[in-house]
Amino acid sequence: MVKDSKHVKIRMTGLAALLAVCFFGSFLMGKYAIDPGTLLKILLSRVMDIPVDWTVQDETVLFNVRMPRVIMAAVIGGGLACAGAAYQGIFQNPMVSPDILGASNGAAFGAALGLFFSIGYQAVSVSAFLFGILAVAIVLAISRRVKFNVTLGLILAGIMVGSIFNAGVSYLKLVADPTDTLPAITYWLMGSLASTRTQDVFFACPPIIIGILPILLLRWRLNVLTMGDEEARTMGINARVVRTVVILGATLITAAAVSVSGLIGWVGLVIPHFARMIVGDDYRTMLPASVLLGSSFLLVVDNFARMLATREIPIGILTAFIGAPFFLYLILKEGGRQR
């Protein structure tokens, strides 16, 4: 469905405003209360001389606890939504999500392996990131041997590689120490931003942003790819090159996101559908809308994860509770149209 350009601009502005509200509002959320005035003064104190009338604890909570978490929620949410929308375009399938090529499964195995051998917090993130990249590299190597259908080859290779890494995770859980290591692996697999640190921002944000940029730059070509490789070729677009660049960008996003947050599902699958409903099917606007909406969505869900119960709820559980019913609604809605 194509939207009027004037209405699209208004809605994109609205999505940007929504993200700004969710981003700054998230600094106020949590068990430790910080009022808006104090928040504004603390932030302004970094760029101008302001009399200090807040506590050291206020500043510590804001900069050491909430800021890394809020930044990571916004970047990861936008990145996963961007990767999901891009995959849905190149595979011409609205049911595709960022884990279709096994990056999430590979990263999960890398993290589980690191936790199993107790190699340290930062090393676990590095292991998860590297194994996520490795999984997609294996998928790409296998798919190049498939000559009859490149897209089908990628999907089948992704399913196979993802299953192998998933089996590896299951084995590590089987042999892990049930009193210590097994709970750590299980909790990590649920997905959470509770332990996000400042170093996670510097570790994960660069590859996520680097992955998003080429996808956004190629977004008009994704419109052509949705019409098939033959149509792209007649317009002078090398579908294989575009597909490879998008896959590499989406892999960087997914591997980096999963390496610091664990498995957060449904964002990359559901958010692009929301974006289509708001701004239409044109990837020139749908991709940026997905990024804005994904960031806002994960910020809001993370706020609920922090505040719904006395003990923090893993964010992956909440995204599943929200995403699965909505996806069922989409299936029933599309099924009703086809009849």
Coordinates of C-alpha atoms in Angstrom, one line a residue:
M1 CA 0.0 0.0 0.0
V2 CA 1.5 3.4 -1.1
K3 CA 0.9 6.4 1.1
D4 CA 0.6 10.0 0.0
S5 CA 4.1 11.7 0.3
K6 CA 2.8 14.6 2.4
H7 CA 1.2 12.2 4.9
V8 CA 4.3 10.1 4.9
K9 CA 6.5 13.1 5.9
I10 CA 4.1 14.0 8.7
R11 CA 4.1 10.4 10.0
M12 CA 7.9 10.2 9.8
T13 CA 8.1 13.4 11.8
G14 CA 5.7 11.8 14.3
L15 CA 7.8 8.7 14.6
A16 CA 11.0 10.8 15.2
A17 CA 9.1 12.8 17.9
L18 CA 7.9 9.5 19.5
L19 CA 11.5 8.2 19.6
A20 CA 12.7 11.5 21.2
V21 CA 10.0 11.2 23.9
C22 CA 10.7 7.5 24.5
F23 CA 14.4 8.1 24.7
F24 CA 14.5 10.9 27.2
G25 CA 11.5 9.5 29.1
S26 CA 13.4 6.3 29.6
F27 CA 16.0 8.1 31.8
L28 CA 13.2 8.9 34.2
M29 CA 12.0 5.3 34.5
G30 CA 13.3 2.9 37.2
K31 CA 13.2 2.0 40.9
Y32 CA 15.4 5.1 41.7
A33 CA 13.4 8.2 40.9
I34 CA 14.9 11.1 39.0
D35 CA 12.6 14.1 38.3
P36 CA 12.7 15.8 34.8
G37 CA 14.2 19.0 36.2
T38 CA 17.1 17.2 37.8
L39 CA 17.6 15.1 34.6
L40 CA 17.8 18.2 32.5
K41 CA 20.2 20.0 34.8
I42 CA 22.5 17.0 35.0
L43 CA 22.6 16.6 31.3
L44 CA 23.2 20.4 30.8
S45 CA 26.0 20.3 33.4
R46 CA 28.1 18.4 30.8
V47 CA 28.2 21.3 28.4
M48 CA 27.8 24.4 30.7
D49 CA 28.4 25.6 34.2
I50 CA 25.4 24.9 36.4
P51 CA 25.2 25.0 40.2
V52 CA 25.1 21.4 41.6
D53 CA 21.9 20.8 43.6
W54 CA 21.7 17.0 42.9
T55 CA 23.3 14.1 44.7
V56 CA 26.2 12.0 43.5
Q57 CA 23.9 9.0 43.4
D58 CA 21.6 10.8 40.9
E59 CA 24.5 11.3 38.6
T60 CA 25.9 7.8 39.0
V61 CA 22.5 6.2 38.3
L62 CA 22.0 8.4 35.3
F63 CA 25.4 8.0 33.6
N64 CA 26.6 4.6 34.8
V65 CA 23.3 2.6 34.8
R66 CA 20.6 4.2 32.7
M67 CA 22.4 5.9 29.9
P68 CA 24.2 2.8 28.6
R69 CA 21.0 0.8 28.9
V70 CA 18.8 3.4 27.2
I71 CA 21.4 3.9 24.3
M72 CA 21.7 0.1 23.8
A73 CA 17.9 -0.3 23.8
A74 CA 17.5 2.4 21.2
V75 CA 20.3 1.1 18.9
I76 CA 19.5 -2.6 19.2
G77 CA 15.7 -2.0 18.6
G78 CA 16.4 0.2 15.6
G79 CA 19.1 -2.2 14.3
L80 CA 17.0 -5.4 14.6
A81 CA 14.0 -3.7 12.9
C82 CA 16.2 -2.5 10.1
A83 CA 17.8 -5.9 9.6
G84 CA 14.3 -7.6 9.6
A85 CA 12.9 -5.2 7.1
A86 CA 15.9 -5.6 4.8
Y87 CA 15.7 -9.4 5.0
Q88 CA 12.0 -9.3 4.2
G89 CA 12.9 -7.2 1.1
I90 CA 15.7 -9.3 -0.3
F91 CA 13.9 -12.6 0.4
Q92 CA 10.6 -11.3 -0.7
N93 CA 9.0 -12.9 2.3
P94 CA 7.2 -11.0 5.1
M95 CA 7.7 -13.9 7.5
V96 CA 11.5 -13.5 7.6
S97 CA 13.3 -12.2 10.7
P98 CA 17.0 -11.3 11.4
D99 CA 17.8 -14.8 12.6
I100 CA 16.9 -16.4 9.3
L101 CA 20.6 -17.0 8.4
G102 CA 21.6 -18.3 11.8
A103 CA 23.4 -15.2 13.2
S104 CA 21.3 -15.4 16.4
N105 CA 21.9 -19.1 16.8
G106 CA 25.6 -18.7 16.2
A107 CA 25.8 -15.8 18.7
A108 CA 23.8 -17.8 21.2
F109 CA 26.3 -20.7 20.9
G110 CA 29.3 -18.4 21.3
A111 CA 27.8 -16.8 24.4
A112 CA 26.9 -20.2 25.9
L113 CA 30.4 -21.5 25.2
G114 CA 31.9 -18.5 26.9
L115 CA 29.7 -18.8 29.9
F116 CA 30.4 -22.6 30.0
F117 CA 34.2 -21.9 30.3
S118 CA 33.7 -18.8 32.5
I119 CA 35.9 -16.6 30.3
G120 CA 34.6 -13.3 31.6
Y121 CA 31.8 -10.9 30.8
Q122 CA 33.5 -9.0 27.9
A123 CA 35.0 -12.1 26.4
V124 CA 31.5 -13.7 26.3
S125 CA 30.2 -10.8 24.2
V126 CA 33.2 -11.1 21.9
S127 CA 32.7 -14.9 21.6
A128 CA 29.0 -14.3 20.8
F129 CA 29.8 -11.7 18.2
L130 CA 32.4 -13.8 16.4
F131 CA 30.3 -17.0 16.3
G132 CA 27.3 -15.0 14.9
I133 CA 29.5 -13.8 12.1
L134 CA 30.9 -17.3 11.6
A135 CA 27.4 -18.8 11.3
V136 CA 26.4 -16.4 8.4
A137 CA 29.8 -16.9 6.8
I138 CA 29.1 -20.7 6.7
V139 CA 25.7 -20.0 5.3
L140 CA 27.1 -17.8 2.5
A141 CA 29.7 -20.4 1.7
I142 CA 27.1 -23.2 1.4
S143 CA 24.6 -21.1 -0.6
R144 CA 27.3 -20.3 -3.3
R145 CA 27.2 -24.0 -4.1
V146 CA 23.5 -23.8 -4.8
K147 CA 23.0 -22.7 -8.5
F148 CA 19.2 -23.3 -9.1
N149 CA 17.8 -20.8 -6.6
V150 CA 20.0 -18.4 -4.6
T151 CA 17.3 -17.2 -2.2
L152 CA 16.1 -20.7 -1.4
G153 CA 19.7 -21.8 -1.0
L154 CA 20.4 -19.1 1.6
I155 CA 17.2 -19.9 3.6
L156 CA 17.9 -23.7 3.6
A157 CA 21.5 -23.2 4.6
G158 CA 20.4 -20.8 7.3
I159 CA 18.0 -23.3 8.7
M160 CA 20.6 -26.0 8.7
V161 CA 23.4 -24.0 10.3
G162 CA 21.1 -22.5 12.8
S163 CA 19.9 -26.0 13.8
I164 CA 23.5 -27.1 14.3
F165 CA 24.4 -24.2 16.5
N166 CA 21.1 -24.6 18.4
A167 CA 22.0 -28.2 19.0
G168 CA 25.4 -27.1 20.3
V169 CA 23.6 -24.7 22.8
S170 CA 21.4 -27.6 24.0
Y171 CA 24.4 -29.8 24.5
L172 CA 26.2 -27.1 26.6
K173 CA 23.1 -26.7 28.7
L174 CA 23.0 -30.5 29.2
V175 CA 26.6 -30.7 30.5
A176 CA 26.7 -27.4 32.3
D177 CA 26.8 -27.1 36.1
P178 CA 23.1 -26.9 37.1
T179 CA 23.8 -24.7 40.2
D180 CA 25.7 -22.0 38.4
T181 CA 26.5 -22.2 34.7
L182 CA 23.2 -23.5 33.5
P183 CA 21.1 -20.7 35.1
A184 CA 23.5 -18.1 33.6
I185 CA 23.1 -19.6 30.1
T186 CA 19.4 -19.9 30.4
Y187 CA 19.0 -16.3 31.6
W188 CA 21.2 -15.0 28.8
L189 CA 19.2 -16.8 26.2
M190 CA 16.0 -15.1 27.5
G191 CA 17.4 -11.7 26.4
S192 CA 18.0 -8.8 28.8
L193 CA 19.6 -5.4 29.0
A194 CA 19.9 -5.5 32.8
S195 CA 23.7 -5.9 32.8
T196 CA 24.5 -3.4 30.1
R197 CA 27.6 -1.5 30.8
T198 CA 29.3 1.5 29.2
Q199 CA 31.8 -0.8 27.4
D200 CA 28.9 -2.6 25.8
V201 CA 27.9 0.7 24.1
F202 CA 31.4 1.1 22.7
F203 CA 31.6 -2.6 21.7
A204 CA 28.2 -3.1 20.0
C205 CA 27.1 0.3 18.7
P206 CA 29.8 0.8 16.0
P207 CA 29.1 -2.5 14.2
I208 CA 25.3 -2.0 14.5
I209 CA 25.6 1.5 13.0
I210 CA 28.0 0.3 10.4
G211 CA 25.5 -2.4 9.5
I212 CA 22.5 0.0 9.3
L213 CA 24.2 2.6 7.1
P214 CA 24.7 0.5 3.9
I215 CA 21.2 -0.9 4.2
L216 CA 19.7 2.6 4.4
L217 CA 21.9 3.7 1.4
L218 CA 20.7 0.8 -0.7
R219 CA 17.0 1.1 0.3
W220 CA 15.8 2.2 -3.1
R221 CA 17.4 -0.8 -4.6
L222 CA 15.4 -3.0 -2.3
N223 CA 12.3 -1.8 -4.0
V224 CA 13.6 -3.2 -7.2
L225 CA 14.7 -6.5 -5.7
T226 CA 11.2 -7.1 -4.4
M227 CA 10.2 -7.4 -8.1
G228 CA 12.8 -10.2 -8.7
D229 CA 16.3 -10.6 -9.9
E230 CA 15.4 -10.4 -13.6
E231 CA 13.7 -7.0 -13.2
A232 CA 16.7 -5.7 -11.2
R233 CA 19.1 -6.8 -14.0
T234 CA 17.1 -5.0 -16.6
M235 CA 17.5 -1.8 -14.5
G236 CA 21.2 -2.2 -14.2
I237 CA 21.2 -3.5 -10.6
N238 CA 23.4 -6.4 -9.6
A239 CA 21.0 -8.3 -7.4
R240 CA 23.8 -10.6 -6.0
V241 CA 26.0 -7.7 -4.9
V242 CA 23.1 -5.8 -3.3
R243 CA 21.9 -9.0 -1.6
T244 CA 25.4 -9.7 -0.3
V245 CA 25.9 -6.2 1.1
V246 CA 22.5 -6.2 2.8
I247 CA 23.2 -9.7 4.3
L248 CA 26.6 -8.5 5.6
G249 CA 25.1 -5.4 7.1
A250 CA 22.2 -7.3 8.7
T251 CA 24.7 -9.9 10.1
L252 CA 26.8 -7.2 11.7
I253 CA 23.6 -5.8 13.3
T254 CA 22.3 -9.1 14.6
A255 CA 25.6 -10.5 15.8
A256 CA 26.5 -7.3 17.7
A257 CA 23.0 -6.9 19.2
V258 CA 22.7 -10.5 20.4
S259 CA 26.3 -10.4 21.8
V260 CA 25.3 -7.8 24.4
S261 CA 21.6 -8.4 24.9
G262 CA 21.0 -12.1 24.4
L263 CA 18.2 -13.3 22.2
I264 CA 15.5 -10.6 21.7
G265 CA 13.0 -12.0 19.3
W266 CA 10.1 -10.6 17.3
V267 CA 11.4 -7.0 17.0
G268 CA 12.8 -7.7 13.5
L269 CA 9.8 -9.6 12.4
V270 CA 6.9 -7.5 13.7
I271 CA 8.2 -3.9 13.6
P272 CA 8.6 -3.8 9.8
H273 CA 4.9 -4.7 9.5
F274 CA 4.0 -1.8 11.8
A275 CA 6.1 0.5 9.6
R276 CA 4.4 -0.7 6.5
M277 CA 1.0 0.1 8.1
I278 CA 2.2 3.6 8.9
V279 CA 4.2 4.8 5.9
G280 CA 3.5 2.1 3.2
D281 CA 5.6 -0.4 1.3
D282 CA 8.2 2.0 -0.2
Y283 CA 11.6 0.9 1.3
R284 CA 12.9 4.5 0.9
T285 CA 10.6 5.5 3.8
M286 CA 9.7 2.1 5.3
L287 CA 13.3 1.3 6.4
P288 CA 13.9 4.6 8.2
A289 CA 10.4 4.2 9.8
S290 CA 11.4 0.7 10.9
V291 CA 14.5 2.0 12.6
L292 CA 12.6 4.8 14.4
L293 CA 9.8 2.5 15.4
G294 CA 12.1 -0.3 16.5
S295 CA 14.0 2.0 18.7
S296 CA 10.9 3.4 20.4
F297 CA 9.4 -0.1 20.8
L298 CA 12.4 -1.6 22.6
L299 CA 12.8 1.4 24.8
V300 CA 9.2 1.1 25.9
V301 CA 9.4 -2.7 26.4
D302 CA 12.6 -2.3 28.4
N303 CA 11.0 0.2 30.7
F304 CA 8.2 -2.3 31.3
A305 CA 10.8 -5.0 32.0
R306 CA 12.4 -2.8 34.6
M307 CA 9.2 -1.7 36.4
L308 CA 6.5 -4.4 36.0
A309 CA 7.7 -6.6 38.9
T310 CA 10.1 -6.5 41.9
R311 CA 12.5 -8.7 39.9
E312 CA 13.3 -7.6 36.4
I313 CA 11.6 -9.5 33.6
P314 CA 13.9 -10.6 30.7
I315 CA 13.1 -8.4 27.8
G316 CA 12.9 -11.4 25.4
I317 CA 9.8 -12.7 27.2
L318 CA 8.0 -9.4 26.9
T319 CA 8.8 -9.0 23.2
A320 CA 7.4 -12.5 22.6
F321 CA 4.2 -11.7 24.6
I322 CA 3.7 -8.6 22.4
G323 CA 5.0 -9.8 19.1
A324 CA 3.4 -13.3 18.9
P325 CA -0.3 -12.1 19.3
F326 CA 0.2 -9.3 16.8
F327 CA 1.8 -11.6 14.3
L328 CA -1.2 -14.0 14.7
Y329 CA -3.4 -11.0 14.0
L330 CA -1.5 -10.2 10.8
I331 CA -1.8 -13.9 9.6
L332 CA -5.5 -13.9 10.2
K333 CA -6.0 -10.5 8.6
E334 CA -4.0 -11.5 5.4
G335 CA -5.9 -14.9 5.3
G336 CA -9.2 -13.0 5.5
R337 CA -8.2 -10.8 2.5
Q338 CA -7.2 -13.7 0.3
R339 CA -10.6 -15.4 0.8

